[in-house]
PDB file of N, CA and C in Angstrom:
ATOM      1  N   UNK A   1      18.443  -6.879 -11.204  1.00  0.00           N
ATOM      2  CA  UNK A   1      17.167  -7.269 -11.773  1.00  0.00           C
ATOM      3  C   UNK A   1      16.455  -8.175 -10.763  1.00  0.00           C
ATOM      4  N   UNK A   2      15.134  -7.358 -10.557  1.00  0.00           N
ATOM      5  CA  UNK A   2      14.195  -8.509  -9.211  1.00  0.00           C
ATOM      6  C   UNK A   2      13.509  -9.092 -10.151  1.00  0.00           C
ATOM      7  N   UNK A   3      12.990 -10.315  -9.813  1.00  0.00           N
ATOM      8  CA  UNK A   3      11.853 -10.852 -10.230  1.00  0.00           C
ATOM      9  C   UNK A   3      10.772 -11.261  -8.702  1.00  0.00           C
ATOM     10  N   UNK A   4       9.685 -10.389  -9.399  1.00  0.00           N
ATOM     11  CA  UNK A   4       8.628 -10.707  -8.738  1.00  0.00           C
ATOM     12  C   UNK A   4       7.668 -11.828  -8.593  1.00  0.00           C
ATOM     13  N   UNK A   5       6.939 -12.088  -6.969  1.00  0.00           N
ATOM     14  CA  UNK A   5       6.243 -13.176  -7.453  1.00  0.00           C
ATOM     15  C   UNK A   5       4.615 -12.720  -7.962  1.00  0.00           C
ATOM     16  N   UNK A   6       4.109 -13.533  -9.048  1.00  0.00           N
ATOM     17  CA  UNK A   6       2.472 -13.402  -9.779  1.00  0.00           C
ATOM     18  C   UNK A   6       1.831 -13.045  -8.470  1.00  0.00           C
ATOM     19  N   UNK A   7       0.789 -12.170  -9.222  1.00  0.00           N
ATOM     20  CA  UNK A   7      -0.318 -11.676  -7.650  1.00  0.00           C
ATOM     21  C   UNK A   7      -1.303 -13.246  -8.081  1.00  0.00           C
ATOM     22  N   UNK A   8      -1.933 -13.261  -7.100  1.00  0.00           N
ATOM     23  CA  UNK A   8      -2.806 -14.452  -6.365  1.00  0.00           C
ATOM     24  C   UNK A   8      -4.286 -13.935  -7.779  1.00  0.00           C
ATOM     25  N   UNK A   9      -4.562 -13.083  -7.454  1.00  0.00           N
ATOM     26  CA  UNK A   9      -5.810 -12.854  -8.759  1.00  0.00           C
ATOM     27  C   UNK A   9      -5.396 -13.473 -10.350  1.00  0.00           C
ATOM     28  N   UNK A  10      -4.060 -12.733 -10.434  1.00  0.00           N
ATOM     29  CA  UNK A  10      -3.333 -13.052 -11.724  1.00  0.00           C
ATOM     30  C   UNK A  10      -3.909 -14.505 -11.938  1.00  0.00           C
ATOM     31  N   UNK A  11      -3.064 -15.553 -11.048  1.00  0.00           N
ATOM     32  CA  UNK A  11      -2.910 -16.479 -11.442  1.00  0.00           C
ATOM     33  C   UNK A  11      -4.044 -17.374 -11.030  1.00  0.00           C
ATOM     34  N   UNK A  12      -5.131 -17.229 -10.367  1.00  0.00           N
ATOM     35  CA  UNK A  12      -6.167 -17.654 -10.055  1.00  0.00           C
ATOM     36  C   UNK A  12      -7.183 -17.786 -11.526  1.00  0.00           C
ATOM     37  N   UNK A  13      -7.018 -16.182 -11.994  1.00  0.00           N
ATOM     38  CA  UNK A  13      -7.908 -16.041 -13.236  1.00  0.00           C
ATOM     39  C   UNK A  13      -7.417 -16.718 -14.233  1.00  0.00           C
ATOM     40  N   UNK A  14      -6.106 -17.158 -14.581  1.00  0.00           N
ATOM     41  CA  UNK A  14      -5.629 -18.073 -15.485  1.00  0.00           C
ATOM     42  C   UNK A  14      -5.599 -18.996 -15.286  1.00  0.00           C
ATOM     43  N   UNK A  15      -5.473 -19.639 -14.299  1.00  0.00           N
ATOM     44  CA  UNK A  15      -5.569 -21.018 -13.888  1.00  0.00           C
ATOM     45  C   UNK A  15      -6.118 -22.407 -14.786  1.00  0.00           C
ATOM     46  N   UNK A  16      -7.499 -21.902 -15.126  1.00  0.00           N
ATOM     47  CA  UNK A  16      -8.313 -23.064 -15.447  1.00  0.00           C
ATOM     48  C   UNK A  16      -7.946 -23.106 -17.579  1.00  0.00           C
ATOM     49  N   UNK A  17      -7.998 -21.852 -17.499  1.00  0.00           N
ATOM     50  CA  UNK A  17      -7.142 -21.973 -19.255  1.00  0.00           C
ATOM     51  C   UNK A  17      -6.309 -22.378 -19.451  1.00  0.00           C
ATOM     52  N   UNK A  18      -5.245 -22.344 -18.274  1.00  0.00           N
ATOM     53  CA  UNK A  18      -3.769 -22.433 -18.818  1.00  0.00           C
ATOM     54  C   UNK A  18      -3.653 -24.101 -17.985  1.00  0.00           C
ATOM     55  N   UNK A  19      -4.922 -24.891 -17.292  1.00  0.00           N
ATOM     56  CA  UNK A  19      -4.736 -26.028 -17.465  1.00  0.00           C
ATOM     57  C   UNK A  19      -5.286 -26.579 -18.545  1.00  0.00           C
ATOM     58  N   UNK A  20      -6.439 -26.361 -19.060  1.00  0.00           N
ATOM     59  CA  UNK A  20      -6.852 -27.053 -20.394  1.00  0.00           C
ATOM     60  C   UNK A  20      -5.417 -27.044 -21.121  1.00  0.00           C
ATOM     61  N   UNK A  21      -4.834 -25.498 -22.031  1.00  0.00           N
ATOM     62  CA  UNK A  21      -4.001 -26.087 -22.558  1.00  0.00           C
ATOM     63  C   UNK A  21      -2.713 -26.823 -22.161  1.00  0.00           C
ATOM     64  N   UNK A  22      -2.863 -26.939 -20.924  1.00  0.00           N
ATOM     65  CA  UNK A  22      -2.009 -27.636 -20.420  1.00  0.00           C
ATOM     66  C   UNK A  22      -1.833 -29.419 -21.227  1.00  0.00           C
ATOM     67  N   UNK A  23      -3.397 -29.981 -20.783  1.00  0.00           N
ATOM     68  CA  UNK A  23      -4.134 -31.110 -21.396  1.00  0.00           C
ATOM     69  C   UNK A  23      -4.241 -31.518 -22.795  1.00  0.00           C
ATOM     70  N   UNK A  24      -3.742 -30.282 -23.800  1.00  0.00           N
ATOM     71  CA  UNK A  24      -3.614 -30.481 -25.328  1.00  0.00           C
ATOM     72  C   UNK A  24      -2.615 -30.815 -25.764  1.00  0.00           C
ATOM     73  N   UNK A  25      -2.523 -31.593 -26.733  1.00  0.00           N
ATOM     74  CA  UNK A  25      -1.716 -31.793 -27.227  1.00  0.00           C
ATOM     75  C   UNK A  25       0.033 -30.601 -27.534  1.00  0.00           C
ATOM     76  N   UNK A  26       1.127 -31.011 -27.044  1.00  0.00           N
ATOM     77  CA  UNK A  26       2.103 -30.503 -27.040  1.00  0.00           C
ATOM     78  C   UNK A  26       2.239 -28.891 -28.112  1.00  0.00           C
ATOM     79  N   UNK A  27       2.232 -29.824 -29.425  1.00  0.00           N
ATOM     80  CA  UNK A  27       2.469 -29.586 -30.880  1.00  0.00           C
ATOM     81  C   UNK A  27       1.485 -28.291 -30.963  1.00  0.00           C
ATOM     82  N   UNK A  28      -0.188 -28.385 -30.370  1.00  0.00           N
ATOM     83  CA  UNK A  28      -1.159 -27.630 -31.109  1.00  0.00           C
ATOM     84  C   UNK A  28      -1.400 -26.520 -30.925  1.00  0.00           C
ATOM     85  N   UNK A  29      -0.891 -25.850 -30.018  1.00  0.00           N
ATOM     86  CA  UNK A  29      -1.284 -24.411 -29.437  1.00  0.00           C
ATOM     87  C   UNK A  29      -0.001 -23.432 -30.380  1.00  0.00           C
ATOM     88  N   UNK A  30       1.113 -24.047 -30.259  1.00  0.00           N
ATOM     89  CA  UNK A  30       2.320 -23.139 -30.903  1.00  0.00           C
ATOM     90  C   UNK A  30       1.364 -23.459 -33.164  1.00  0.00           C
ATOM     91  N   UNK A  31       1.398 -24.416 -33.510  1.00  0.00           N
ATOM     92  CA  UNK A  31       0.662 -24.886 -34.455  1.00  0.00           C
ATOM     93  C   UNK A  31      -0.464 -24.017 -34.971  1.00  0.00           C
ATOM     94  N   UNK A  32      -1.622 -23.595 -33.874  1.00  0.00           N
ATOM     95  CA  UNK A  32      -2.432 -22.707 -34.085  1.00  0.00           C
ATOM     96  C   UNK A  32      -2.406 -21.428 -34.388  1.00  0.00           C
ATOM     97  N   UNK A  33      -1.118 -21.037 -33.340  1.00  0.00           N
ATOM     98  CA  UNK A  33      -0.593 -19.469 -33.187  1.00  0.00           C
ATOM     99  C   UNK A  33      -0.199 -19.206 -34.712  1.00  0.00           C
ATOM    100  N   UNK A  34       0.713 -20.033 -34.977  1.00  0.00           N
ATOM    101  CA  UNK A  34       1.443 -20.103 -36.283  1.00  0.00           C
ATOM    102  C   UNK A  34       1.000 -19.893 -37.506  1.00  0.00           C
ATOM    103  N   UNK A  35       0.012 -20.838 -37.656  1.00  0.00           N
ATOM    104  CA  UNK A  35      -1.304 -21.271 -38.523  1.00  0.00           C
ATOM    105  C   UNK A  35      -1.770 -19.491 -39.015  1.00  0.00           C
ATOM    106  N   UNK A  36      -2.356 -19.167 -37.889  1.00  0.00           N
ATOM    107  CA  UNK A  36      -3.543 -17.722 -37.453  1.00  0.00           C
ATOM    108  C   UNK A  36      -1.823 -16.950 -38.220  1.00  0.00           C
ATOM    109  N   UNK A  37      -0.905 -16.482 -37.811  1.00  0.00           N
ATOM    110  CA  UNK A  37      -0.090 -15.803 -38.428  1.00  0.00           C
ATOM    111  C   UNK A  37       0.046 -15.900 -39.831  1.00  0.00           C
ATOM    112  N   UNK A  38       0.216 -16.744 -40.121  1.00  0.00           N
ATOM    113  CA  UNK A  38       0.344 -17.009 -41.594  1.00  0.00           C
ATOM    114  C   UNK A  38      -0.600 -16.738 -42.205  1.00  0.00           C
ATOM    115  N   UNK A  39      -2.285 -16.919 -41.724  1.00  0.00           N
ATOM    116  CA  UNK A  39      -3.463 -16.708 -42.308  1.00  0.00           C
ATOM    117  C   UNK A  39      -3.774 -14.968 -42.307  1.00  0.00           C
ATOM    118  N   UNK A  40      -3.195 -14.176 -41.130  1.00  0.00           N
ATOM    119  CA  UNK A  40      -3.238 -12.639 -40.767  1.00  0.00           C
ATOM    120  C   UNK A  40      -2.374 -12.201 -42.089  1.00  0.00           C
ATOM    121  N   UNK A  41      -0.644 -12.959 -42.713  1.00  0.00           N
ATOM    122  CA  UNK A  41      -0.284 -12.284 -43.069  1.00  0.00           C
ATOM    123  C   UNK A  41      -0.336 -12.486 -44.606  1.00  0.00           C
ATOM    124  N   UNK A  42      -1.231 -13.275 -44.817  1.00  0.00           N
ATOM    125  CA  UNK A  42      -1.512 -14.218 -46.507  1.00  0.00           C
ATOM    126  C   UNK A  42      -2.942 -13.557 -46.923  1.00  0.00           C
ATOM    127  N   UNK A  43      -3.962 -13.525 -46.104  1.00  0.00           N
ATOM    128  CA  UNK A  43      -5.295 -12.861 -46.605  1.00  0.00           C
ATOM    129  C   UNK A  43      -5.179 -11.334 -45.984  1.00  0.00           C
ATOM    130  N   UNK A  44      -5.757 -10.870 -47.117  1.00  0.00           N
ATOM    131  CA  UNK A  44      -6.213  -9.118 -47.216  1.00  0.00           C
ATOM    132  C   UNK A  44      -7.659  -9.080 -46.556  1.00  0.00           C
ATOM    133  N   UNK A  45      -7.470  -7.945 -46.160  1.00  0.00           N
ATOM    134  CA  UNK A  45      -8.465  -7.347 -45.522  1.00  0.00           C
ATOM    135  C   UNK A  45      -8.955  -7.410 -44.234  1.00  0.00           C
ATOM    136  N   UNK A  46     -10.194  -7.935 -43.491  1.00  0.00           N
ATOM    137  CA  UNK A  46     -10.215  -8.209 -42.454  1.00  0.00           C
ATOM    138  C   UNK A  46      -9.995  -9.362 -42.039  1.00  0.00           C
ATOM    139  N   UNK A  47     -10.186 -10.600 -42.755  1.00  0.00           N
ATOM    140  CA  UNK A  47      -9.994 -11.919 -42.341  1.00  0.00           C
ATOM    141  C   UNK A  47      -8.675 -11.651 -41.462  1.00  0.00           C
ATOM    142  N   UNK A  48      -7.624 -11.537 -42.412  1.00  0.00           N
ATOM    143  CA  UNK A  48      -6.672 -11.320 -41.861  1.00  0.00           C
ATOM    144  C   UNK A  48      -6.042 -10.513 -40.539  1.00  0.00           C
ATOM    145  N   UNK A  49      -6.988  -9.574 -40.898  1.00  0.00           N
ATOM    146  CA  UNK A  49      -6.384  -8.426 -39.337  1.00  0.00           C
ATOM    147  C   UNK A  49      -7.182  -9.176 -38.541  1.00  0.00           C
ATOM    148  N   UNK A  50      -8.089  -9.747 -38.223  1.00  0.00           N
ATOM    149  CA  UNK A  50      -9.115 -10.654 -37.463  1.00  0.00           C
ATOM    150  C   UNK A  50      -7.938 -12.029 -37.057  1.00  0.00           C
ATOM    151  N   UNK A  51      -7.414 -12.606 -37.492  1.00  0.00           N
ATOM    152  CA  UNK A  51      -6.448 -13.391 -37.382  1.00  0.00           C
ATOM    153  C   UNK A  51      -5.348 -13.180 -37.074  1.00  0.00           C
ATOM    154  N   UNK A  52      -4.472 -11.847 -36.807  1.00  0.00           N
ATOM    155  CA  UNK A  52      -3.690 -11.397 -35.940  1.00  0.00           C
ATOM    156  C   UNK A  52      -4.024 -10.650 -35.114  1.00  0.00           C
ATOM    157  N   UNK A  53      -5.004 -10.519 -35.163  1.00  0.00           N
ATOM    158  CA  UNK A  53      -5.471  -9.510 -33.573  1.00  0.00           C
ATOM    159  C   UNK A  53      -6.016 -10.730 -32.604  1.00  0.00           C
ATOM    160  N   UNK A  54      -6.023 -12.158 -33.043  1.00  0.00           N
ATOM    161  CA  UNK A  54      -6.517 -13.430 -32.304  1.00  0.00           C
ATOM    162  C   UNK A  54      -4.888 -13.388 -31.499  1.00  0.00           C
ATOM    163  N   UNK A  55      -4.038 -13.765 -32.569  1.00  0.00           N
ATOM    164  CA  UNK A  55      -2.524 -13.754 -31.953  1.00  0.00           C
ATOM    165  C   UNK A  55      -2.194 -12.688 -31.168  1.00  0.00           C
ATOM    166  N   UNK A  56      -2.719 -11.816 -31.000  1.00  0.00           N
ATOM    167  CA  UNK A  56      -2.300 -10.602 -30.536  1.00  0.00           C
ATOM    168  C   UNK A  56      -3.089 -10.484 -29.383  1.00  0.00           C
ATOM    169  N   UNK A  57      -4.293 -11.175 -29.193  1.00  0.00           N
ATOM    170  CA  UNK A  57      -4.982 -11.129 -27.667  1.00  0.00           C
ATOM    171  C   UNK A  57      -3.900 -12.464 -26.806  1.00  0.00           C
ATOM    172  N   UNK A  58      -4.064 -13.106 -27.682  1.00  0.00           N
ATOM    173  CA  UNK A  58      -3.385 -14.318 -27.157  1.00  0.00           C
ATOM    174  C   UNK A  58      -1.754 -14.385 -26.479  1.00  0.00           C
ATOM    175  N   UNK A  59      -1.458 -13.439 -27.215  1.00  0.00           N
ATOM    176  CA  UNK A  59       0.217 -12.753 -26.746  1.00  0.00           C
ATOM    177  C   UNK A  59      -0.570 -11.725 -25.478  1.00  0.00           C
ATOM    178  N   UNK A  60      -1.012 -10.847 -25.393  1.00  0.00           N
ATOM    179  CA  UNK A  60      -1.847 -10.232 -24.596  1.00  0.00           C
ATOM    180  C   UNK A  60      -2.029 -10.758 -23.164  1.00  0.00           C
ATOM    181  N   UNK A  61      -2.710 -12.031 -23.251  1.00  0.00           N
ATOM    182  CA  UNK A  61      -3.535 -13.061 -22.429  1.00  0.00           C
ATOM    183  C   UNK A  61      -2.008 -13.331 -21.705  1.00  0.00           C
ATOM    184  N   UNK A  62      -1.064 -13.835 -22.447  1.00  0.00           N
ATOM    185  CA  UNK A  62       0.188 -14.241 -21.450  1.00  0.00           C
ATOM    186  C   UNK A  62       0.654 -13.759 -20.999  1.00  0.00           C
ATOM    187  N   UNK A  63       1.139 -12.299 -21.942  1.00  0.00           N
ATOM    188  CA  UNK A  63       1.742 -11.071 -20.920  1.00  0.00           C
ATOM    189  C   UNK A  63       1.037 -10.572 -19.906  1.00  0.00           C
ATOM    190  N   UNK A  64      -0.420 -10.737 -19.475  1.00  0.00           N
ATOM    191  CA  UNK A  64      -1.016 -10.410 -18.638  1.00  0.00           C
ATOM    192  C   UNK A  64      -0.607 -11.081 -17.688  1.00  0.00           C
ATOM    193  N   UNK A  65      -0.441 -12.202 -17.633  1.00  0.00           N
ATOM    194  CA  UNK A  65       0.018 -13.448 -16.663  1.00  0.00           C
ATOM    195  C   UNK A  65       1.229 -13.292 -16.419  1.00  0.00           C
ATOM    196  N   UNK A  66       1.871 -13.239 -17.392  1.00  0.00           N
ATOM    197  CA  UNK A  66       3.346 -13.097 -16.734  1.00  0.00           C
ATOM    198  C   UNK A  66       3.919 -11.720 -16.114  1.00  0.00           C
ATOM    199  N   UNK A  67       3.154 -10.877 -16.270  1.00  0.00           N
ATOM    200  CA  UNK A  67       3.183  -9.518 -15.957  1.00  0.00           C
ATOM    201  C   UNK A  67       3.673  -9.148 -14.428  1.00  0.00           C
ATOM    202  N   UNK A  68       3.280  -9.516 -13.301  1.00  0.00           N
ATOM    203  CA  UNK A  68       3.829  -9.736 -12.156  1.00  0.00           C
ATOM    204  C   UNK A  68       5.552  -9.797 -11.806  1.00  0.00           C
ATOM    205  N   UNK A  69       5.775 -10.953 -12.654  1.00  0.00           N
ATOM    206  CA  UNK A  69       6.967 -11.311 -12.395  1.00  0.00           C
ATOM    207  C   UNK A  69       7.633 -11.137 -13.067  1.00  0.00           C
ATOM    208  N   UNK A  70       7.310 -10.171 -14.053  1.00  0.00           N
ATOM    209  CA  UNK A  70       8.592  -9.582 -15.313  1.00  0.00           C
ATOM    210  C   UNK A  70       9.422  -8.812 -14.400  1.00  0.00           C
ATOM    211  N   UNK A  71      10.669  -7.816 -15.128  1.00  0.00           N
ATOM    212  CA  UNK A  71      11.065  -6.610 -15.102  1.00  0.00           C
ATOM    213  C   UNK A  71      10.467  -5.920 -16.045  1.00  0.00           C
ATOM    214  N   UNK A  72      11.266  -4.342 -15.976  1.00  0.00           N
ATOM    215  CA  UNK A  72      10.590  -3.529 -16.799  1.00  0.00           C
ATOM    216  C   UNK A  72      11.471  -3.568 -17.774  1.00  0.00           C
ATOM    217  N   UNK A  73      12.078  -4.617 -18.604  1.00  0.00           N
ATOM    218  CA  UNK A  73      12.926  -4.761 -19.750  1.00  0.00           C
ATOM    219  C   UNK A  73      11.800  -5.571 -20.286  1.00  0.00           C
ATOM    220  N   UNK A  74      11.168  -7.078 -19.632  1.00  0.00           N
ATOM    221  CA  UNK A  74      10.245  -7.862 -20.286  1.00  0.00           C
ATOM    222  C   UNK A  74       9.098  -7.533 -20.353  1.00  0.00           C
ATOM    223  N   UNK A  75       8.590  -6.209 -19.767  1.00  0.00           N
ATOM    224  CA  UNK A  75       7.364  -5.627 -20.063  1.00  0.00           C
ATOM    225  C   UNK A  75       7.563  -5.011 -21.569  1.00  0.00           C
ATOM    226  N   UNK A  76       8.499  -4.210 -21.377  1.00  0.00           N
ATOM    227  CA  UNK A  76       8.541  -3.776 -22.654  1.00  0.00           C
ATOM    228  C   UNK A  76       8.706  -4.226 -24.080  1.00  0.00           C
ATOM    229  N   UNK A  77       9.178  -5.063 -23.637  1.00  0.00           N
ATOM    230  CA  UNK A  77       9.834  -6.123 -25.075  1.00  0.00           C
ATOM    231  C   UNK A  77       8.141  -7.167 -25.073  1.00  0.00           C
ATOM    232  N   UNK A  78       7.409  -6.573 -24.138  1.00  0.00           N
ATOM    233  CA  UNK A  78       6.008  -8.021 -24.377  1.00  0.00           C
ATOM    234  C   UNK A  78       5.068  -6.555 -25.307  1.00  0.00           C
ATOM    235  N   UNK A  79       5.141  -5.306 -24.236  1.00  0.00           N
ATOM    236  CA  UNK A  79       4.398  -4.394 -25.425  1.00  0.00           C
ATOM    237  C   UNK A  79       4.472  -3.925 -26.388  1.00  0.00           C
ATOM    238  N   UNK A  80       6.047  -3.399 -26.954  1.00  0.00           N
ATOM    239  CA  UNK A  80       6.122  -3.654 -28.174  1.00  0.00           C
ATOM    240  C   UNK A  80       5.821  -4.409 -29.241  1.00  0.00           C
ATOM    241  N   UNK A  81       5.717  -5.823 -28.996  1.00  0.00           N
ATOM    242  CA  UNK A  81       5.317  -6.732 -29.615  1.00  0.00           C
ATOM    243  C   UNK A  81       4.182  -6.998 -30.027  1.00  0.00           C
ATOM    244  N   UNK A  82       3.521  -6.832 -28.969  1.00  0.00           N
ATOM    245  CA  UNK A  82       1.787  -6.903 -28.737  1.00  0.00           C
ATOM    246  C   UNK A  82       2.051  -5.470 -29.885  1.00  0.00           C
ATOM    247  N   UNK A  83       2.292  -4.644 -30.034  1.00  0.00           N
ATOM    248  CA  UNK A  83       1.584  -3.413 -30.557  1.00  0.00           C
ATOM    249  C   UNK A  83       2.226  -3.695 -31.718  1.00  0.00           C
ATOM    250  N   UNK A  84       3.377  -4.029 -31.717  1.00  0.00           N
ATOM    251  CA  UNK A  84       4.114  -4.192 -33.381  1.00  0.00           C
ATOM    252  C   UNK A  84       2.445  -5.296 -34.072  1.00  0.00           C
ATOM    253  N   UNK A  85       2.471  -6.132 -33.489  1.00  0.00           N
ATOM    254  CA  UNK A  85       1.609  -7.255 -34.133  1.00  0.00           C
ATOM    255  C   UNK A  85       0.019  -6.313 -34.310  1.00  0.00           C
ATOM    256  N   UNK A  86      -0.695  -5.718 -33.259  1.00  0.00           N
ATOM    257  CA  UNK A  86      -1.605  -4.318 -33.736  1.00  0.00           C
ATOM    258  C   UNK A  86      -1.459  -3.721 -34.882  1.00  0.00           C
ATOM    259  N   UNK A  87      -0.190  -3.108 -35.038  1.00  0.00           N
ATOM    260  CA  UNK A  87      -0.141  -2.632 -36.172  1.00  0.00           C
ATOM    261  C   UNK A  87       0.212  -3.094 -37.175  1.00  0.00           C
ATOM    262  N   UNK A  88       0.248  -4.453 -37.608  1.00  0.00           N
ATOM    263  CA  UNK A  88       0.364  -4.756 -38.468  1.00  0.00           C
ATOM    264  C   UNK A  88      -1.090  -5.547 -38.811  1.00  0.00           C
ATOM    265  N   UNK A  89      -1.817  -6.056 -38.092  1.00  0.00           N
ATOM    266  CA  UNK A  89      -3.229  -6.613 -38.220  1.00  0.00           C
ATOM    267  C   UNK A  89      -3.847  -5.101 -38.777  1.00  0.00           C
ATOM    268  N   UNK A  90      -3.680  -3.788 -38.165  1.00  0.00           N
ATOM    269  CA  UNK A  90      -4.073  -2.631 -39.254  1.00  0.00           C
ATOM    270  C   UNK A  90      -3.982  -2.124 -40.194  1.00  0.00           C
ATOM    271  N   UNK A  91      -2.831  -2.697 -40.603  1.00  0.00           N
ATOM    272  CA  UNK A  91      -1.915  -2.761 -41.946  1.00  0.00           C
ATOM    273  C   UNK A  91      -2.881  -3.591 -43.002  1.00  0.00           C
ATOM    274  N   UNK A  92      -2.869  -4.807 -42.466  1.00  0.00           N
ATOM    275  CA  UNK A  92      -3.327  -6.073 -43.064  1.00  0.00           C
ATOM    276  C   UNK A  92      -4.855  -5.747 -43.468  1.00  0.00           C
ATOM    277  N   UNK A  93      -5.648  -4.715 -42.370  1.00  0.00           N
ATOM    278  CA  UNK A  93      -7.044  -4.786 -42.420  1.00  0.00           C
ATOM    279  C   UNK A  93      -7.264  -3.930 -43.908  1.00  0.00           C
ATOM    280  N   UNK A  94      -6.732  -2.702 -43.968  1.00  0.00           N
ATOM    281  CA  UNK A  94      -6.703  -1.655 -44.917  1.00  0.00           C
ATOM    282  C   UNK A  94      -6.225  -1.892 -46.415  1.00  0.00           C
ATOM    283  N   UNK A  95      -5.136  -3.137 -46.408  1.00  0.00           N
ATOM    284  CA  UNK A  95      -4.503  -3.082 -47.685  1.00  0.00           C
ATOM    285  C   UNK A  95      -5.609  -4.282 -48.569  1.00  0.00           C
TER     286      UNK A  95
END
């Protein structure tokens, strides 16, 4: 198993986001994620699929970043996820 290093664009384009939350409070970003899940999987309709498809860019946004330096075991286990959480924000939108 190699691990690669992040391309220079990758981590350039994340840079300035991933210092803000750098600057926030510890607790609030995992807090938020959490929050938005619970709200995706408690309200019907769109609120909800609107609130896991937030978590789901946001899982998105990292795997993009970390994408470089995965293998192709942690790619997969990041897209599944990302898509498990898709389909369930479609789930959520319809019922």
């Amino acid at each position: 198993m190699t691990t690669r290093r992040p391309s220079r664009p990758a981590e350039q384009r994340g840079a300035v986001p991933l210092i803000y939350l750098r600057q926030l409070p510890s607790w609030l970003v995992p807090m938020v994620i959490a929050a938005l899940f619970v709200v995706g999987l408690a309200v019907r309709g769109w609120a909800g699929a609107v609130a896991l498809g937030l978590v789901a860019a946001f899982m998105a946004w990292l795997a993009y970043l970390s994408w470089p330096a995965l293998a192709a075991r942690g790619r997969l286990g990041r897209v599944l996820a990302i898509a498990a959480l898709l389909s369930l924000a479609a789930f959520v939108a319809t019922r």
